[in-house]
Short mmCIF file of C-alpha atoms in Angstrom, two decimals:
data_model
loop_
_atom_site.label_atom_id
_atom_site.label_comp_id
_atom_site.label_asym_id
_atom_site.label_seq_id
_atom_site.Cartn_x
_atom_site.Cartn_y
_atom_site.Cartn_z
CA GLU A 1064 -12.12 25.21 -3.50
CA ASP A 1065 -9.72 22.26 -3.75
CA GLN A 1066 -9.78 20.24 -0.56
CA VAL A 1067 -8.39 17.03 0.93
CA THR A 1068 -9.92 15.28 3.94
CA GLN A 1069 -8.31 12.29 5.63
CA SER A 1070 -9.90 9.86 8.03
CA PRO A 1071 -9.54 8.69 10.65
CA GLU A 1072 -7.40 11.33 12.35
CA ALA A 1073 -5.72 8.63 14.40
CA LEU A 1074 -5.68 4.84 14.23
CA ARG A 1075 -4.33 2.33 16.68
CA LEU A 1076 -3.68 -1.20 15.44
CA GLN A 1077 -2.25 -4.36 16.86
CA GLU A 1078 0.67 -5.82 14.96
CA GLY A 1079 -0.75 -7.91 12.12
CA GLU A 1080 -4.17 -6.22 12.18
CA SER A 1081 -4.86 -4.97 8.64
CA SER A 1082 -6.77 -1.75 8.02
CA SER A 1083 -7.34 1.10 5.56
CA LEU A 1084 -6.83 4.85 5.65
CA ASN A 1085 -9.11 7.10 3.65
CA CYS A 1086 -8.40 10.24 1.65
CA SER A 1087 -11.37 12.00 0.06
CA TYR A 1088 -10.79 14.94 -2.22
CA THR A 1089 -12.59 17.63 -4.16
CA VAL A 1090 -10.45 19.16 -6.85
CA SER A 1091 -11.03 20.93 -10.12
CA GLY A 1092 -9.50 18.18 -12.23
CA LEU A 1093 -7.08 15.73 -10.66
CA ARG A 1094 -3.58 15.66 -12.07
CA GLY A 1095 -2.21 13.31 -9.43
CA LEU A 1096 -2.79 12.02 -5.91
CA PHE A 1097 0.20 11.46 -3.66
CA TRP A 1098 0.74 9.46 -0.48
CA TYR A 1099 3.56 10.36 1.89
CA ARG A 1100 4.75 8.99 5.20
CA GLN A 1101 5.91 11.47 7.86
CA ASP A 1102 7.79 10.49 11.00
CA PRO A 1103 7.80 12.93 13.96
CA GLY A 1104 10.03 15.94 13.32
CA LYS A 1105 10.90 14.75 9.81
CA GLY A 1106 9.98 15.66 6.25
CA PRO A 1107 7.36 13.80 4.22
CA GLU A 1108 8.72 10.64 2.59
CA PHE A 1109 7.27 9.84 -0.83
CA LEU A 1110 5.30 6.59 -1.10
CA PHE A 1111 3.03 6.59 -4.18
CA THR A 1112 1.54 8.67 -6.96
CA LEU A 1113 -1.81 7.71 -8.50
CA TYR A 1114 -3.05 9.36 -11.66
CA SER A 1115 -6.41 7.91 -12.65
CA ALA A 1116 -9.41 6.14 -11.17
CA GLY A 1117 -8.90 2.40 -10.91
CA GLU A 1118 -5.15 2.65 -10.55
CA GLU A 1119 -3.44 0.68 -7.77
CA LYS A 1120 0.14 0.67 -6.50
CA GLU A 1121 1.87 -1.52 -3.93
CA LYS A 1122 4.99 -1.28 -1.83
CA GLU A 1123 5.73 -3.91 0.80
CA ARG A 1124 2.75 -3.93 3.21
CA LEU A 1125 1.12 -0.86 1.64
CA LYS A 1126 -1.32 -0.68 -1.25
CA ALA A 1127 -2.86 2.53 -2.56
CA THR A 1128 -6.02 2.68 -4.66
CA LEU A 1129 -7.85 5.56 -6.34
CA THR A 1130 -11.45 6.29 -7.31
CA LYS A 1131 -12.94 9.48 -8.69
CA LYS A 1132 -13.61 10.85 -5.23
CA GLU A 1133 -11.22 9.12 -2.83
CA SER A 1134 -8.11 7.10 -2.29
CA PHE A 1135 -7.40 4.33 0.18
CA LEU A 1136 -4.12 3.29 1.70
CA HIS A 1137 -4.43 -0.35 2.72
CA ILE A 1138 -1.99 -1.64 5.30
CA THR A 1139 -1.68 -5.43 5.42
CA ALA A 1140 -0.29 -7.11 8.52
CA PRO A 1141 1.31 -3.92 9.85
CA LYS A 1142 4.43 -3.90 12.00
CA PRO A 1143 5.41 -1.39 14.71
CA GLU A 1144 7.83 0.26 12.26
CA ASP A 1145 4.82 1.26 10.13
CA SER A 1146 3.84 3.70 12.89
CA ALA A 1147 3.87 7.21 11.40
CA THR A 1148 1.58 9.91 10.06
CA TYR A 1149 0.37 9.16 6.55
CA LEU A 1150 -0.31 12.22 4.41
CA CYS A 1151 -2.43 12.43 1.28
CA ALA A 1152 -1.97 15.29 -1.19
CA VAL A 1153 -3.49 16.22 -4.54
CA GLN A 1154 -2.25 18.19 -7.47
CA ALA A 1155 -4.99 19.97 -9.39
CA ALA A 1156 -5.09 20.20 -13.16
CA THR A 1157 -5.90 23.90 -12.99
CA GLY A 1158 -3.84 26.67 -11.44
CA GLY A 1159 -0.50 25.41 -12.60
CA TYR A 1160 1.46 22.25 -12.01
CA ASN A 1161 3.09 23.33 -8.90
CA LYS A 1162 1.48 23.04 -5.56
CA LEU A 1163 0.36 20.01 -3.65
CA ILE A 1164 -2.68 20.40 -1.39
CA PHE A 1165 -2.24 18.26 1.70
CA GLY A 1166 -4.71 16.66 4.04
CA ALA A 1167 -4.21 16.76 7.79
CA GLY A 1168 -2.94 13.20 7.88
CA THR A 1169 -3.76 9.99 9.73
CA ARG A 1170 -1.58 9.18 12.75
CA LEU A 1171 -1.04 5.43 12.76
CA ALA A 1172 0.24 3.61 15.83
CA VAL A 1173 0.98 -0.11 15.54
CA HIS A 1174 1.51 -1.92 18.82
CA PRO A 1175 3.28 -5.27 19.26
CA GLU B 1254 20.24 7.62 -2.52
CA PRO B 1255 20.03 11.30 -3.51
CA GLU B 1256 18.33 13.52 -0.98
CA VAL B 1257 17.31 17.09 -0.30
CA THR B 1258 19.38 18.59 2.52
CA GLN B 1259 18.39 21.55 4.67
CA THR B 1260 20.23 23.77 7.13
CA PRO B 1261 19.90 24.69 9.89
CA SER B 1262 17.84 21.91 11.43
CA HIS B 1263 16.64 24.31 14.13
CA GLN B 1264 16.89 28.08 14.42
CA VAL B 1265 15.71 30.28 17.25
CA THR B 1266 15.36 33.98 16.52
CA GLN B 1267 13.91 37.12 18.00
CA MET B 1268 10.82 38.72 16.46
CA GLY B 1269 11.80 41.24 13.81
CA GLN B 1270 15.07 39.53 12.90
CA GLU B 1271 15.94 38.28 9.44
CA VAL B 1272 16.29 34.56 8.88
CA ILE B 1273 17.73 32.61 5.95
CA LEU B 1274 16.92 28.93 5.54
CA ARG B 1275 19.10 26.96 3.17
CA CYS B 1276 18.46 23.95 0.98
CA VAL B 1277 20.48 21.83 -1.40
CA PRO B 1278 18.02 20.15 -3.78
CA ILE B 1279 18.72 16.86 -5.54
CA SER B 1280 21.39 17.60 -8.14
CA ASN B 1281 19.53 16.90 -11.39
CA HIS B 1282 16.27 18.46 -10.26
CA LEU B 1283 14.96 21.60 -11.90
CA TYR B 1284 11.90 22.59 -9.84
CA PHE B 1285 12.22 23.78 -6.28
CA TYR B 1286 9.66 24.44 -3.56
CA TRP B 1287 9.19 25.65 -0.04
CA TYR B 1288 6.39 24.34 2.16
CA ARG B 1289 5.76 24.96 5.81
CA GLN B 1290 3.99 23.10 8.60
CA ILE B 1291 2.87 24.89 11.73
CA LEU B 1292 2.86 22.50 14.68
CA GLY B 1293 -0.20 20.26 14.54
CA GLN B 1294 -1.40 21.68 11.24
CA LYS B 1295 -1.33 20.70 7.57
CA VAL B 1296 1.66 21.01 5.28
CA GLU B 1297 1.12 24.24 3.29
CA PHE B 1298 2.56 25.35 -0.03
CA LEU B 1299 4.56 28.58 0.03
CA VAL B 1300 6.34 29.00 -3.28
CA SER B 1301 7.69 27.23 -6.34
CA PHE B 1302 10.78 28.23 -8.33
CA TYR B 1303 11.92 27.28 -11.81
CA ASN B 1304 14.45 28.70 -14.24
CA ASN B 1305 15.56 31.30 -11.69
CA GLU B 1306 12.17 32.78 -11.06
CA ILE B 1307 9.08 32.24 -8.96
CA SER B 1308 6.50 30.22 -10.89
CA GLU B 1309 3.76 30.22 -8.26
CA LYS B 1310 3.28 31.51 -4.73
CA SER B 1311 0.59 31.24 -2.09
CA GLU B 1312 -1.14 33.99 -0.13
CA ILE B 1313 1.18 33.19 2.78
CA PHE B 1314 4.21 34.18 0.70
CA ASP B 1315 3.96 37.94 1.18
CA ASP B 1316 6.56 40.68 0.80
CA GLN B 1317 8.50 39.58 3.86
CA PHE B 1318 9.43 36.33 2.13
CA SER B 1319 11.89 35.90 -0.72
CA VAL B 1320 13.64 33.00 -2.44
CA GLU B 1321 16.89 32.81 -4.28
CA ARG B 1322 19.13 30.34 -6.03
CA PRO B 1323 22.46 32.09 -5.52
CA ASP B 1324 24.56 29.40 -7.19
CA GLY B 1325 24.14 26.06 -8.95
CA SER B 1326 23.34 24.09 -5.84
CA ASN B 1327 21.72 26.17 -3.08
CA PHE B 1328 18.14 27.35 -2.78
CA THR B 1329 17.29 29.75 0.02
CA LEU B 1330 14.21 31.12 1.76
CA LYS B 1331 14.61 34.50 3.45
CA ILE B 1332 12.17 35.92 5.97
CA ARG B 1333 12.98 39.62 6.33
CA SER B 1334 11.32 40.50 9.61
CA THR B 1335 10.12 37.44 11.49
CA LYS B 1336 6.83 37.36 13.37
CA LEU B 1337 5.69 34.99 16.09
CA GLU B 1338 3.34 33.30 13.63
CA ASP B 1339 6.27 32.40 11.37
CA SER B 1340 7.25 29.72 13.88
CA ALA B 1341 6.93 26.48 11.94
CA MET B 1342 8.77 23.66 10.25
CA TYR B 1343 9.92 24.77 6.80
CA PHE B 1344 10.41 22.06 4.18
CA CYS B 1345 12.34 22.39 0.96
CA ALA B 1346 11.36 20.07 -1.88
CA SER B 1347 12.46 19.38 -5.43
CA ARG B 1348 11.39 17.42 -8.49
CA ASP B 1349 13.11 16.60 -11.73
CA ARG B 1350 10.28 17.45 -14.11
CA MET B 1351 7.03 19.33 -14.29
CA GLY B 1352 3.67 17.61 -14.27
CA THR B 1353 3.31 14.86 -11.72
CA GLY B 1354 6.88 13.86 -11.09
CA GLU B 1355 7.52 12.80 -7.53
CA LEU B 1356 8.21 15.63 -5.10
CA PHE B 1357 11.05 14.87 -2.68
CA PHE B 1358 11.21 16.69 0.64
CA GLY B 1359 14.07 17.56 2.93
CA GLU B 1360 14.07 16.87 6.66
CA GLY B 1361 12.99 20.43 7.42
CA SER B 1362 14.23 23.47 9.31
CA ARG B 1363 12.41 24.22 12.53
CA LEU B 1364 12.06 27.98 13.06
CA THR B 1365 11.16 29.28 16.49
CA VAL B 1366 10.42 33.01 16.76
CA LEU B 1367 10.46 34.45 20.28
#
């Protein structure tokens, strides 16, 4: 069964304290891995798509990397406005192109 | 910046009542989706829709659910007879192409069933 596990469940950082969020997945052929940011009571906001092992993408203080079994979201020198839940999702190569399978998310709190 | 818009933002209904949630996807997008998120739980896929028909649906999407694209802009989710366990945040999403094109989500419609 396709599955996505994110760790840690929650992370508290001081402003400027860099860290990484983990997304491990088991999927019957990976078509794409997605990172989203979700603020409380809001919809997921697209951040990155990664397609193959070794790929990296960056956006401001965020950098996403992908291996054959997991993805990391690195946050460099975070600011309080980076506080949110970060969701990882995978799209499997089998069973159609449609659905994303989401992890439970990592709740990030960045304190000044 | 183009966005997916959803209405209502919050709806409270009595168990057994019919509910229609509305979405306006991004204008040049062709693939439309509904996901839901029960409070404190994962975002779950419900259904995908392309070329005026359902292309995939999950086990959650049973006979009490239906989707429709009644005109060129709206995409609706109908729940015929709501149950307490239907209380959740419902997200509409759209993408412009199949494969791994980015999926853009709306802000969600919170449904509370009493």
